[in-house]
Every structure is written in C-alpha cells, then in structure tokens.
Tab-separated table of C-alpha atoms and ligand atoms in Angstrom:
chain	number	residue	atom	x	y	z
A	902	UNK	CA	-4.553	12.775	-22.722
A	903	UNK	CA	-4.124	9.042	-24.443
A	904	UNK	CA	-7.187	7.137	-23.867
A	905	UNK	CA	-4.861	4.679	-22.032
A	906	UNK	CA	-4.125	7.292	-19.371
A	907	UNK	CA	-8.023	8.640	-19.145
A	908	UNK	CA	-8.716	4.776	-18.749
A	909	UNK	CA	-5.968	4.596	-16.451
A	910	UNK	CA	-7.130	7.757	-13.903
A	911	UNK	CA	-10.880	6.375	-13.886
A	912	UNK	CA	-9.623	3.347	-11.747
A	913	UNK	CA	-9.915	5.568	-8.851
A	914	UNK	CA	-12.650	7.824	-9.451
A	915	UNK	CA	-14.959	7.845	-6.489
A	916	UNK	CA	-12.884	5.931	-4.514
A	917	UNK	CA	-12.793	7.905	-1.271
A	918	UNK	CA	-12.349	4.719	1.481
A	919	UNK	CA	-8.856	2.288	1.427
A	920	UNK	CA	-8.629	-0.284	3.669
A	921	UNK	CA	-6.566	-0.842	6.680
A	922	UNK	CA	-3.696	-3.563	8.435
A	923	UNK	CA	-3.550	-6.301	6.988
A	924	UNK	CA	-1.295	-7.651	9.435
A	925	UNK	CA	-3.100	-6.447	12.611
A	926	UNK	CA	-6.207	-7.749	11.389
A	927	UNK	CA	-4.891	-11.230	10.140
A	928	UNK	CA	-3.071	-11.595	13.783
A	929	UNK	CA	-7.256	-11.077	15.128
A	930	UNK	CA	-8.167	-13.222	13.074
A	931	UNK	CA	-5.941	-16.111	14.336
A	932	UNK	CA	-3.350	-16.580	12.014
A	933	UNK	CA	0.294	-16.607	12.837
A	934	UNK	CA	2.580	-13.504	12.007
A	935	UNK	CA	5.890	-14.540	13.018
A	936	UNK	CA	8.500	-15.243	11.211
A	937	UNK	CA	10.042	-12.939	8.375
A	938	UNK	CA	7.849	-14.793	5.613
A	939	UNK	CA	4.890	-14.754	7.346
A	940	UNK	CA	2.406	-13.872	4.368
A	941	UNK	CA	3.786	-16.603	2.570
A	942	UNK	CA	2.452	-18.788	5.704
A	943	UNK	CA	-0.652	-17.248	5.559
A	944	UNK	CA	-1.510	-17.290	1.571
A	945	UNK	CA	-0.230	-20.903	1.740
A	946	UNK	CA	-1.973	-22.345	4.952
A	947	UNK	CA	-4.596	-19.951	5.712
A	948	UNK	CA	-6.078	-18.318	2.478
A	949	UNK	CA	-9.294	-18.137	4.208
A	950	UNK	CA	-7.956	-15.692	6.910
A	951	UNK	CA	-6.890	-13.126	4.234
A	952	UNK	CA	-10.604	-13.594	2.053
A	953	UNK	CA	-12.149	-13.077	5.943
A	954	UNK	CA	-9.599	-9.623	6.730
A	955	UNK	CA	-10.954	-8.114	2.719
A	956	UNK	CA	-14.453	-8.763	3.954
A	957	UNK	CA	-14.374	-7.217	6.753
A	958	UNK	CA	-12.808	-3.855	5.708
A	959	UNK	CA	-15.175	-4.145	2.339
A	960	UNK	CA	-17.852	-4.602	5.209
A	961	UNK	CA	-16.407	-1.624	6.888
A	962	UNK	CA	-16.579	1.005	3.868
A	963	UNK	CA	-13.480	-0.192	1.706
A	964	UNK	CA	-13.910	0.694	-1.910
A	965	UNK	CA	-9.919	-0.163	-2.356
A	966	UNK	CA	-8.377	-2.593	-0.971
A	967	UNK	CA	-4.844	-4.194	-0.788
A	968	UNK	CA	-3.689	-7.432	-1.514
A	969	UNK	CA	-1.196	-9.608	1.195
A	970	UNK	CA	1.542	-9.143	-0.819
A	971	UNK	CA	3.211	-6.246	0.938
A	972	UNK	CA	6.584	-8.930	1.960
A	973	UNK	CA	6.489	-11.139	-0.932
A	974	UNK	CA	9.035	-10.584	-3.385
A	975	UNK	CA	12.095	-13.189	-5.253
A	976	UNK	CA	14.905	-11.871	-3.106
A	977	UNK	CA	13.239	-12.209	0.318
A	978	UNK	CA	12.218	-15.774	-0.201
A	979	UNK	CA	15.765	-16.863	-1.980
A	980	UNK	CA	16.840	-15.777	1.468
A	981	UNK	CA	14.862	-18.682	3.281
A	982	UNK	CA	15.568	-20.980	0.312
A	983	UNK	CA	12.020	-20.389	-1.135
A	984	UNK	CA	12.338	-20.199	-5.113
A	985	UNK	CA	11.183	-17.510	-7.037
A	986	UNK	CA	8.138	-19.463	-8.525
A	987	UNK	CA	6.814	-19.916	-5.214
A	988	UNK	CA	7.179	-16.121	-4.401
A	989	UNK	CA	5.467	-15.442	-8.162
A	990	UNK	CA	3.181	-17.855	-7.045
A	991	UNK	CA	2.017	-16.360	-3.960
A	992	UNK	CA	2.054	-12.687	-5.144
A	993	UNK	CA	-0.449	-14.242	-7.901
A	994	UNK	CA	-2.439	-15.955	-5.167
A	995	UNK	CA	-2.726	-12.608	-2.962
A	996	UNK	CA	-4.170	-10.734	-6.018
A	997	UNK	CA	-6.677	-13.837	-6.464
A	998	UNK	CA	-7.950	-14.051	-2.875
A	999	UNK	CA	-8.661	-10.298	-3.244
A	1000	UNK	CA	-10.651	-10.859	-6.258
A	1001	UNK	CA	-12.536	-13.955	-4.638
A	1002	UNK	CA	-13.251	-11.017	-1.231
A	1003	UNK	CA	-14.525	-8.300	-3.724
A	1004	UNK	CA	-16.244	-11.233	-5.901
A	1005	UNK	CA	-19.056	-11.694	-2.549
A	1006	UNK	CA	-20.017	-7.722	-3.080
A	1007	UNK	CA	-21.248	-7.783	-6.606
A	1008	UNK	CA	-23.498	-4.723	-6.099
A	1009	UNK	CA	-20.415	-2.714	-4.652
A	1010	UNK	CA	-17.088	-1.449	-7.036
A	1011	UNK	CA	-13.820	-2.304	-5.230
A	1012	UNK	CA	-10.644	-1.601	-6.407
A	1013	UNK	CA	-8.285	-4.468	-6.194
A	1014	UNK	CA	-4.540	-2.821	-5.510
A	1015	UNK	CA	-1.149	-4.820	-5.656
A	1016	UNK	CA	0.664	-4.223	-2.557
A	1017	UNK	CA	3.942	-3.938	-3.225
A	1018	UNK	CA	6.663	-3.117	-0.261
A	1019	UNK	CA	9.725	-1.498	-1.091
A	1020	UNK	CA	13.046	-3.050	-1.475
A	1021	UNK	CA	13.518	-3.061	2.615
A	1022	UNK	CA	10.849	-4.805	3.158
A	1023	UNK	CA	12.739	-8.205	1.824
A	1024	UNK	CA	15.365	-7.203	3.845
A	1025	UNK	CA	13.769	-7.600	7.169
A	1026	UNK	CA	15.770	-5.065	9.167
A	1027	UNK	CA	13.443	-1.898	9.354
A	1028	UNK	CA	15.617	-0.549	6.597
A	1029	UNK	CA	12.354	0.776	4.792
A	1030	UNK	CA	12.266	3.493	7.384
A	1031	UNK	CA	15.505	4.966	6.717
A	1032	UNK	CA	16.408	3.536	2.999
A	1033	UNK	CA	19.813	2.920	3.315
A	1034	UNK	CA	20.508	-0.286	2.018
A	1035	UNK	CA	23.713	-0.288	0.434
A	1036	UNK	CA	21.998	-1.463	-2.671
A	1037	UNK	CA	22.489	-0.157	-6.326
A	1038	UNK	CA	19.802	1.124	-8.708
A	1039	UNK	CA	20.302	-1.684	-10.566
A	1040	UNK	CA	19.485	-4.003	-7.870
A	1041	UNK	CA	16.010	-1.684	-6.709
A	1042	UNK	CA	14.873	-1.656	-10.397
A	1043	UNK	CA	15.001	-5.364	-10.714
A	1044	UNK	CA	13.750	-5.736	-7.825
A	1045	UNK	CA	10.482	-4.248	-8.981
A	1046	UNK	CA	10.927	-5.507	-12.284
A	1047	UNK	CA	10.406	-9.231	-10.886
A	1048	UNK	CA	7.574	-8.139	-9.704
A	1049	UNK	CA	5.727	-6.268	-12.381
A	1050	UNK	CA	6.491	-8.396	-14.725
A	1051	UNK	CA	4.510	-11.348	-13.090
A	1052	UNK	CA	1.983	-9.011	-12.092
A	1053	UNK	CA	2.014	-7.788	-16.062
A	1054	UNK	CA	2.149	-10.978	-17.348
A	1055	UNK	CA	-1.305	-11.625	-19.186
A	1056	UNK	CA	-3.493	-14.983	-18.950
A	1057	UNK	CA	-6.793	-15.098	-19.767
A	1058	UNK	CA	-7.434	-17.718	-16.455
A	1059	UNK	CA	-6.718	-14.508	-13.829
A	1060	UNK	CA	-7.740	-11.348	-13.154
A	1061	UNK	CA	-5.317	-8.658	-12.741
A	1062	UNK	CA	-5.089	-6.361	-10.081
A	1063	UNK	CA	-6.337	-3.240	-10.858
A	1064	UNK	CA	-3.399	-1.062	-10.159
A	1065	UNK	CA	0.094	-1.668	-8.427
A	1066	UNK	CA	0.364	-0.062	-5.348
A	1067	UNK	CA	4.172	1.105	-4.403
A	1068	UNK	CA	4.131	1.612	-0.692
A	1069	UNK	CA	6.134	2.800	2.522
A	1070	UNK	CA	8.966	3.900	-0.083
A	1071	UNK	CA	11.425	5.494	2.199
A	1072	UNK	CA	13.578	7.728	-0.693
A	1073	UNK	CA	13.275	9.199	-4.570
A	1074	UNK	CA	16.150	6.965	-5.583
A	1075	UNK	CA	13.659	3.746	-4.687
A	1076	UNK	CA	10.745	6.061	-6.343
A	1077	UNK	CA	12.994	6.602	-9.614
A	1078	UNK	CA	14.038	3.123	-9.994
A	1079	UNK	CA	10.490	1.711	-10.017
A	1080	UNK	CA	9.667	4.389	-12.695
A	1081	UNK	CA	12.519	2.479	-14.550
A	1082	UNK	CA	11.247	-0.947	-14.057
A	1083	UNK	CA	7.754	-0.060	-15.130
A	1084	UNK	CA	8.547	1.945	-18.153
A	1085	UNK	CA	8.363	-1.419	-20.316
A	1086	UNK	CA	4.365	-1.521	-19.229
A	1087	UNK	CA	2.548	2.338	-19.624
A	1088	UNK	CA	-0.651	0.774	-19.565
A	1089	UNK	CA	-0.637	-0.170	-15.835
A	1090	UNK	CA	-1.960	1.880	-13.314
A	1091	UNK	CA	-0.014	2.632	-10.084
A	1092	UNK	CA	0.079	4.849	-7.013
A	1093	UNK	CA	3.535	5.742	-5.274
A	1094	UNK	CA	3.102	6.322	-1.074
A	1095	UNK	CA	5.683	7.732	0.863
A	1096	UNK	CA	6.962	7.236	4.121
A	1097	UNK	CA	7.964	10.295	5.919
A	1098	UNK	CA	9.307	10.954	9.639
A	1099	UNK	CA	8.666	14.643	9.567
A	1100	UNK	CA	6.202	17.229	7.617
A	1101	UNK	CA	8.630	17.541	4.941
A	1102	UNK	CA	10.555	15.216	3.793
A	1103	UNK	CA	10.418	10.989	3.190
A	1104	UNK	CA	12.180	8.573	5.482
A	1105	UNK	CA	15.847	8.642	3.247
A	1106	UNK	CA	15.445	13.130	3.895
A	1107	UNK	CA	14.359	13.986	0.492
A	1108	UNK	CA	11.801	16.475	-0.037
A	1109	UNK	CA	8.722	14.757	0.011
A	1110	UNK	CA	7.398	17.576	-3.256
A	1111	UNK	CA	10.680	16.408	-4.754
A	1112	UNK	CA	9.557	12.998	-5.041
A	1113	UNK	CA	5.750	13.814	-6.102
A	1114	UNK	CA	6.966	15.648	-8.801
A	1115	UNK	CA	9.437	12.638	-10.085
A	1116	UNK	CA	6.397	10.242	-10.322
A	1117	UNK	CA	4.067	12.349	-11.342
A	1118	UNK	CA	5.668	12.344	-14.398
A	1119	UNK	CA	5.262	8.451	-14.970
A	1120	UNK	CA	2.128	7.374	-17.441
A	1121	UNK	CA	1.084	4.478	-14.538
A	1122	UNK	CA	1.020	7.031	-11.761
A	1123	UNK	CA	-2.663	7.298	-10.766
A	1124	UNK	CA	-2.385	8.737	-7.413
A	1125	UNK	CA	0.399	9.334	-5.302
A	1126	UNK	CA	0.450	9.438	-1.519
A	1127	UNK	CA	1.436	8.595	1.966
A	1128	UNK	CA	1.517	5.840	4.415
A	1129	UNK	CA	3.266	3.827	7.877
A	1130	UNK	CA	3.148	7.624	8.508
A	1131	UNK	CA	2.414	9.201	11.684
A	1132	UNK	CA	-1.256	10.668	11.340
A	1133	UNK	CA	0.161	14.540	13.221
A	1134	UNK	CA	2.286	14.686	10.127
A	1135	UNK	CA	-0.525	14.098	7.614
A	1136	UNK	CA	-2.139	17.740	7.511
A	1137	UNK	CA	1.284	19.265	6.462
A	1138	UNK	CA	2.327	16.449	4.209
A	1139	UNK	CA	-0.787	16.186	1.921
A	1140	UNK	CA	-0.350	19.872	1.322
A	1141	UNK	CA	3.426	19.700	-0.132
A	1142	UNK	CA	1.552	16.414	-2.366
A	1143	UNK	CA	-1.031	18.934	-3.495
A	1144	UNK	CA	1.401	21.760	-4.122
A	1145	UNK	CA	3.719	19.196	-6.364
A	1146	UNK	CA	1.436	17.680	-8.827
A	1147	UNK	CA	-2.354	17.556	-9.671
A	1148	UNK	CA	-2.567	13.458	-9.317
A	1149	UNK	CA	-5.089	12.430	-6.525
A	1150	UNK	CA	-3.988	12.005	-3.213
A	1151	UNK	CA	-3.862	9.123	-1.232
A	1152	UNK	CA	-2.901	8.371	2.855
A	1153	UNK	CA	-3.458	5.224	4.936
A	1154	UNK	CA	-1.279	6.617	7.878
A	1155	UNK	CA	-0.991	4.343	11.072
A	1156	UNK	CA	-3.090	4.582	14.089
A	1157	UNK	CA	-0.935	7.785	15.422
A	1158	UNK	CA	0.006	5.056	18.481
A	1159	UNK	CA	3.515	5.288	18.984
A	1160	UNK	CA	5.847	2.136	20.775
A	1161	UNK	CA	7.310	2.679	23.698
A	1162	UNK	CA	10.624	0.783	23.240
A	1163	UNK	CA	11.469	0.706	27.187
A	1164	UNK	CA	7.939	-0.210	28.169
A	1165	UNK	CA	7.313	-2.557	24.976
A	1166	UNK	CA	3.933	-1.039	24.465
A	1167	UNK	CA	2.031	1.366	22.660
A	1168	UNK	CA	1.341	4.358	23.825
A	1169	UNK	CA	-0.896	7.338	22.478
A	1170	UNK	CA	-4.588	7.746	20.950
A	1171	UNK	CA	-5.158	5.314	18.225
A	1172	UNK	CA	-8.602	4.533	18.443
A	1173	UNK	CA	-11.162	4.648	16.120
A	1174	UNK	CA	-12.339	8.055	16.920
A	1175	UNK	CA	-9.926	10.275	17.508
A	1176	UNK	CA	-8.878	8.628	13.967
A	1177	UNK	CA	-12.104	9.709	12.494
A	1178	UNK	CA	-11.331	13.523	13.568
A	1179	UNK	CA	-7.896	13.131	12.055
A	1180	UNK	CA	-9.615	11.964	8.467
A	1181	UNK	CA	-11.860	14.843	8.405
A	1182	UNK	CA	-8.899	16.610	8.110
A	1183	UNK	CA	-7.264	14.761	6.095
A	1184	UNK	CA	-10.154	14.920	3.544
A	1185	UNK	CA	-10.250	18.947	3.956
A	1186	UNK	CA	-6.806	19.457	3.244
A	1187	UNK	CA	-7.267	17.560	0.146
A	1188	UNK	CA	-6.918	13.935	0.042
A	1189	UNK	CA	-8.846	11.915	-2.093
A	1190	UNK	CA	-8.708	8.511	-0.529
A	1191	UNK	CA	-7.688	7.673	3.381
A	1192	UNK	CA	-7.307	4.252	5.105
A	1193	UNK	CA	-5.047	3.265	7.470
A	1194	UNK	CA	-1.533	1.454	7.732
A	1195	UNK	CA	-0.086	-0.342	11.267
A	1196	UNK	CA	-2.286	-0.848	14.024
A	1197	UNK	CA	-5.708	0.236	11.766
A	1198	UNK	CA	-8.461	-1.884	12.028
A	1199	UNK	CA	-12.332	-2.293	10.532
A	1200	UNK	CA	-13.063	0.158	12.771
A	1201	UNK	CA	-11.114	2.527	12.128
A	1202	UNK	CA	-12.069	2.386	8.227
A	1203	UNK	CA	-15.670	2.217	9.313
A	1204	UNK	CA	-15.094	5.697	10.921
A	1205	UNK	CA	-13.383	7.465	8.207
A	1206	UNK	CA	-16.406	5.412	5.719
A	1207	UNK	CA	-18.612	7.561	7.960
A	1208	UNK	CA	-16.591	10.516	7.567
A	1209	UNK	CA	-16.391	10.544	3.774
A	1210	UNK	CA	-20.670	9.909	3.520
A	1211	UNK	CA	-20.948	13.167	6.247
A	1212	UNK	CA	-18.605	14.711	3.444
A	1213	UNK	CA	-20.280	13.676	0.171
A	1214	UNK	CA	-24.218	14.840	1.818
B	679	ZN	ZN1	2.491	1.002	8.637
C-alpha cells in the first residue's frame, strides 16, 4: 500500500457515528426548503442555520459529518440562471461552514465529508431513484468533474474537506463515471453510497456487489456504502457490501417512515428508538459507520452514538 492510500484509509479510522438530515433538521431550525435551489438559499441567507444543524448532530455523537452541498452543482443552477461561480462558490462555502461547526469542538476529531448528490439530484425530478436520465457518460463524468475539481483545487486560505462523499447514486454507470472524473486526483479520499429499492440491487437494478466491486477498485475509495435507503433492507444489503470488497462500510439509511402518497403523510416507525434497534444491527452485520438520511434527526444519531459506546465497552 502507497503511503497516499494508508494516509488516505486513516481518515475514517474510528469513525463509527455520521450524521443525519440535513434538510429535516434545517426545516426545524427555521429556514426555508422550498424551491429546487434551496441550499443555495440557505448557504447564502442563512449560514448560521447550517453551522447550528453541524452542532447539533456533533452534539449528538457525530464524528462525520456532511456538508449542505448535497443539490449544489453547475448544471442545476445554469438551470435557474445562477452561474457556475456562484454554484463553486457555494459548494466552497458549505465545506467552510462545516469547518467553522467542527472548529467549536477542538477536543473532539470530526470528519468533514463533501456531500455530493448524484447527477439527478440537479435534475429535480426524483430521477436519482431510478437513474434514468437520458444522459451520456460524458455528461455524468463532467458533471462530477466540475465538482472535484473546485473541491481539488488547492489554496492555502481554505481547508479542504476531508473526503468527497458520492451519495444516493442510483446505478454503476453513475458509479463508473465518477471513477473517471476523479482519476486526475488519486490523492483524495472518497466514499461511494448506494441507493437501493430492494436487498439486492441499486435503484437503476444493478447488483448492488457489482457496483462495490467497481469502486473498490478506485485509489480515493475509502469506504463504500448505502443511503436514502429503507432501514428493512439494510441487514441484507451491508452483507452483499461485505461479501464484494474489504473497504469499510458505511449506511445513513432514512428513518424506515414510508409516505403515504394518498394520505400525504408518513406512515411507519421512524423514531429514534426503534432506529437505535435497527443500528445495532446494522453494526453486527458489519458496518463501520451508521447515520441517517431523510427524516433522521439529532436524535436519532444520539441513539445509534449510544449504540456504538454499548458496542465499543
Ligand atoms: Zn434520503
């Protein structure tokens, strides 16, 4: 092993706790969520929100958490006329506000991780959960590309995030193409999460080992994982992760809540402790690091922090 790539894996050694919605928790805390581009509201307007919704998961247990920057991307704001310096602005400004959250723990080591949506996510139509998007490779490695590269891009007056974290990818074509667009840069550190509707296979129907195997192979790939994934799925899941490759595993599924489309509500357990059971699980069948995804909150991480102390005793 290159020391880059023993450098590389120690980013997440210990880490055991993620963090959980950003969105839920941001909507609690009083800021505005409408609207297609609402992070870019919210990093602009209401920075103070986002610093408040780290703390309180780093209060809650967090050793990881995720920066706002799950929407923003060049293509989704050329779509409301936004220009891509203000989306490289505010992906910049997410991973700063994370630093300024983790910056108020000095005695405590967070990981600061780079969300990064897939390519459905700027196309605001729930395409992410089926990955059809009549796009070409092409298009889904520059995509990512954009992004990286300002991400990549050194200066000595920010901090980088610690690691880019690829999330709710919905197929191994999306998974490949990033693998492309990061090959110019092996000395970042990433994680790759799926997002699967059954115990087998991701959103698009590939086989969810097939795609663990693919990025395992990258030199960034730190972890690779799950997540916006039903929680009864998990069990099954992290075991075809486990079986494919040796990289640490990591899920932030959603509440297990599921919407009632007729009724327009949700429906189901989702609180904090039948979520705790779940992430004892979880953590027995052999994942490394849980949080949580849609409808998670502090208290939900504060249970599975709880759970992974019980563990560690
Ligand atoms: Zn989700």
């Amino acid at each position: 092993m290159t020391k880059n790539a023993q450098q590389q894996e120690s980013i997440l050694h210990g880490v055991r706790v993620l963090d959980g919605g950003m969105a839920t928790e941001l909507e609690y805390q009083g800021a505005s969520i409408n609207g297609p581009l609402w992070s870019a509201h919210v990093l602009e307007d209401a920075p103070e929100k986002v610093i408040a919704v780290h703390r309180a998961y780093i209060e809650a247990g967090a050793a990881c958490i995720l920066t706002s920057s799950y929407q923003v991307s060049r293509m989704g704001y050329a779509e409301y006329g936004l220009s891509a310096e203000r989306a490289d602005a505010a992906l910049l400004r997410a991973v700063e506000l994370a630093h300024t959250a983790r910056a108020e723990f000095p005695d405590r080591r967070i990981v600061v991780a780079a969300s990064l949506g897939p390519y459905g996510a700027a196309l605001h139509n729930g395409s992410e959960y089926h990955g059809n998007y009549g796009a070409s490779f092409a298009d889904l490695v520059e995509y990512h590309r954009s992004r990286i590269q300002v991400l990549a891009d050194s200066n000595p007056d920010r901090q980088p995030p610690d690691l880019l974290a690829f999330e709710t990818l919905p197929s191994l074509e999306e998974a490949l193409a990033i693998g492309e667009a990061l090959a110019p840069w092996p000395e970042l550190a990433a994680w790759f999460c799926f997002t699967c509707g059954d115990d087998q296979h991701v959103a698009h129907g590939e086989l969810l080992s097939d795609c663990a195997a693919a990025v395992a192979r990258f030199p960034q790939t730190v972890a690779i994982g799950l997540n916006c994934t039903h929680p009864r799925l998990l069990v099954k899941l992290i075991g075809e992760l486990r079986r494919a490759s040796d990289k640490p595993v990591v899920v932030y599924p959603n509440s297990g809540e599921d919407w009632d489309a007729e009724g327009r509500c949700w429906t189901g357990a989702g609180d904090p402790a039948s979520f705790a059971v779940k992430a004892t699980e979880w953590f027995a069948a052999g994942a490394q690091i849980v949080g949580g995804c849609c409808r998670t909150r502090p208290a939900h991480i504060r249970q599975v922090a709880e759970v992974a102390v019980k563990r560690a005793l």
